[in-house]
Coordinates of C-alpha atoms in Angstrom, one line a residue:
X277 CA 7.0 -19.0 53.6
X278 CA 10.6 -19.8 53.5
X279 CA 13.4 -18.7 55.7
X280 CA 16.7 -16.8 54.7
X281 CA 19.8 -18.4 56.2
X282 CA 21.3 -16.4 58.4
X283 CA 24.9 -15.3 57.2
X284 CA 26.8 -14.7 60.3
X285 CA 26.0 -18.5 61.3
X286 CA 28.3 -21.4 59.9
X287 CA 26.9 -24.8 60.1
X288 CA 28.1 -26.9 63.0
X289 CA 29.5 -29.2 60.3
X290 CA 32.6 -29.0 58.4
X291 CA 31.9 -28.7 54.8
X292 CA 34.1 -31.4 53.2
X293 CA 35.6 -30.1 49.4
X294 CA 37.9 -32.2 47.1
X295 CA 41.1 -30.4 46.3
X296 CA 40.6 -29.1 42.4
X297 CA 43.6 -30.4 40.2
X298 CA 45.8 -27.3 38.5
X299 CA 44.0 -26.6 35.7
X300 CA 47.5 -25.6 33.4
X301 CA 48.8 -29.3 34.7
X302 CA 46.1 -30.7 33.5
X303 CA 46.2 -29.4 30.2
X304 CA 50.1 -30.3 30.3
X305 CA 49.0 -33.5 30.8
X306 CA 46.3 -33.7 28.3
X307 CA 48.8 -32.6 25.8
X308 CA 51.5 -35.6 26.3
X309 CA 48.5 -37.7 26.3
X310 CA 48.5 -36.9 22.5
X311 CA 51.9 -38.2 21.9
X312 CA 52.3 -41.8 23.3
X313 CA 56.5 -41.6 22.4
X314 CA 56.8 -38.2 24.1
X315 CA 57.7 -37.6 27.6
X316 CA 58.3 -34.4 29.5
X317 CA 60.7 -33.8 33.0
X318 CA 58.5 -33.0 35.7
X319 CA 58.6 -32.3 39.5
X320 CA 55.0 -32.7 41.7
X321 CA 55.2 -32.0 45.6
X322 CA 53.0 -34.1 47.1
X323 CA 51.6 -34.1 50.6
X324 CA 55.1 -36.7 51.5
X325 CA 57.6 -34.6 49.3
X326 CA 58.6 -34.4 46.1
X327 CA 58.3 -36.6 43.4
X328 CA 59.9 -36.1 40.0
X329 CA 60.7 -38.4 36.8
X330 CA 59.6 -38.0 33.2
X331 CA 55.4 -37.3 32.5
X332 CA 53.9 -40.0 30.3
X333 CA 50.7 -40.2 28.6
X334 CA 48.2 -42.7 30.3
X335 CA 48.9 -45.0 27.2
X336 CA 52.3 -45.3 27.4
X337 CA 52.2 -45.8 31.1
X338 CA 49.7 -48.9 30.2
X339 CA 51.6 -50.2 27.8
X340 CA 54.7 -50.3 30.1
X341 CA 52.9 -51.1 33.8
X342 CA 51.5 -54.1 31.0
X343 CA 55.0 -55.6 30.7
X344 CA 56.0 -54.8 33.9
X345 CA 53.4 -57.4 34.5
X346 CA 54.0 -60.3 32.3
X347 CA 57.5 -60.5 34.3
X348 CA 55.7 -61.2 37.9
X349 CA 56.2 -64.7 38.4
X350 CA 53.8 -66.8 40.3
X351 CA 51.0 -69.4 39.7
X352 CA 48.8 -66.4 39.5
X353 CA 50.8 -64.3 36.8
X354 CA 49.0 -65.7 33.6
X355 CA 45.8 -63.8 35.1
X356 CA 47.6 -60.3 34.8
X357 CA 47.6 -60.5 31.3
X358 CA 44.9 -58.8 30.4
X359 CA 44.4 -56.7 33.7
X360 CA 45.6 -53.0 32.0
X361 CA 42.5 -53.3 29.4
X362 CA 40.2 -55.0 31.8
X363 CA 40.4 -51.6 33.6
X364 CA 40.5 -49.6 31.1
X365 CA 36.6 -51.3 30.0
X366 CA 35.5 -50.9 33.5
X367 CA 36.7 -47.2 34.1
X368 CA 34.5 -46.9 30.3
X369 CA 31.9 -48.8 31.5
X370 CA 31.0 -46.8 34.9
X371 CA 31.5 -43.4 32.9
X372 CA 28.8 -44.7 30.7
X373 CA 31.1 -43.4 27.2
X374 CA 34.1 -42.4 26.6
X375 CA 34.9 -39.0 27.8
X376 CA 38.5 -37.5 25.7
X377 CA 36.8 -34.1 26.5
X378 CA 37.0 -34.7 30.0
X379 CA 40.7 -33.3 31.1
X380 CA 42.7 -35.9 33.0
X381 CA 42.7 -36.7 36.7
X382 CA 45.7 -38.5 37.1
X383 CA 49.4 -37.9 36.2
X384 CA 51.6 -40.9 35.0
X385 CA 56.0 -41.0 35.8
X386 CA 58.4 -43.2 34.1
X387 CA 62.0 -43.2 36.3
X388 CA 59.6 -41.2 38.9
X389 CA 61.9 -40.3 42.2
X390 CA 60.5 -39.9 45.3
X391 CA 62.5 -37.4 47.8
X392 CA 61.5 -37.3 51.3
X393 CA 63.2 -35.5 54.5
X394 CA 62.9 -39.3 56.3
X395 CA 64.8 -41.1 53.9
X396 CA 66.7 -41.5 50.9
X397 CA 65.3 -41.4 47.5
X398 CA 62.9 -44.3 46.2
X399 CA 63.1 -44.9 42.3
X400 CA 60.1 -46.1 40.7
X401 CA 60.1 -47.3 37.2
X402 CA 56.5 -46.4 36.6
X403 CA 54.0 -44.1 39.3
X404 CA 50.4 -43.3 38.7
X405 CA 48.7 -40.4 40.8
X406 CA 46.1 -37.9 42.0
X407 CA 46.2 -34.6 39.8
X408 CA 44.2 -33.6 43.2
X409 CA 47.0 -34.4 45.4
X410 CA 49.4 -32.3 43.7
X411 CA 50.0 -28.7 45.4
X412 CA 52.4 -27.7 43.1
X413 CA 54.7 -28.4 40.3
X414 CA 57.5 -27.7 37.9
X415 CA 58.9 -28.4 34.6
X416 CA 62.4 -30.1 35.0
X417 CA 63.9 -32.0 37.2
X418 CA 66.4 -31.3 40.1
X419 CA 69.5 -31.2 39.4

């Protein structure tokens, strides 16, 4: 015999949910994705303010974040060299295939600047985030 829940009691728990990315973003962002020389103006707020610079696909964010490092110095830096692809194999690897049916979970900034209440504005010549962290967004840039 089995036993109905009753539906006036919650559990004493908190039922933990991860935030669902904006579907239309992420769309937007599978679109650019098809065009590694194109690149959109874009505002996200994020849970620290707002952040906004021009939307990139995930491959020409690679391609720059890969010279970005070949110019860190160090008795380390030859070992960066091939860093962007040996992620890109491991991401591939623990999906088990490749997925381009899957839509994207991360948004990727070139010139991306960050504007916060505390502080004056941080440039960043490439950012890499959450679409799950995002609560809202626009097309353009403040002017």
């Amino acid at each position: 015999m089995t036993v109905e829940p009753d539906p006036l009691h919650q559990p004493a728990a908190p039922v933990v949910t991860e935030p669902a990315p904006d579907l239309q973003l992420q769309m937007l962002v599978r679109l650019i994705a098809q065009d590694d020389t194109a690149a959109l103006p874009l505002t996200l707020l994020l849970p620290g303010g707002l952040l906004h610079g021009e939307l990139i696909s995930h491959e020409a964010w690679k391609a720059d974040w890969a010279r970005g490092l070949r110019e860190v110095g160090g008795s380390g830096a030859h070992l960066l060299e091939r860093f962007p692809e040996q992620v890109d194999q491991e991401v591939a690897a623990r999906q088990g295939r490749q997925a381009p049916q899957r839509l994207p979970q991360w948004v990727h900034l070139r010139n991306a600047t960050s504007v916060t209440a505390a502080g004056d504005p941080v440039v960043m010549p490439l950012w890499r985030g959450r679409l799950a962290d995002v609560s809202g967004w626009s097309l353009g840039t403040p002017v």
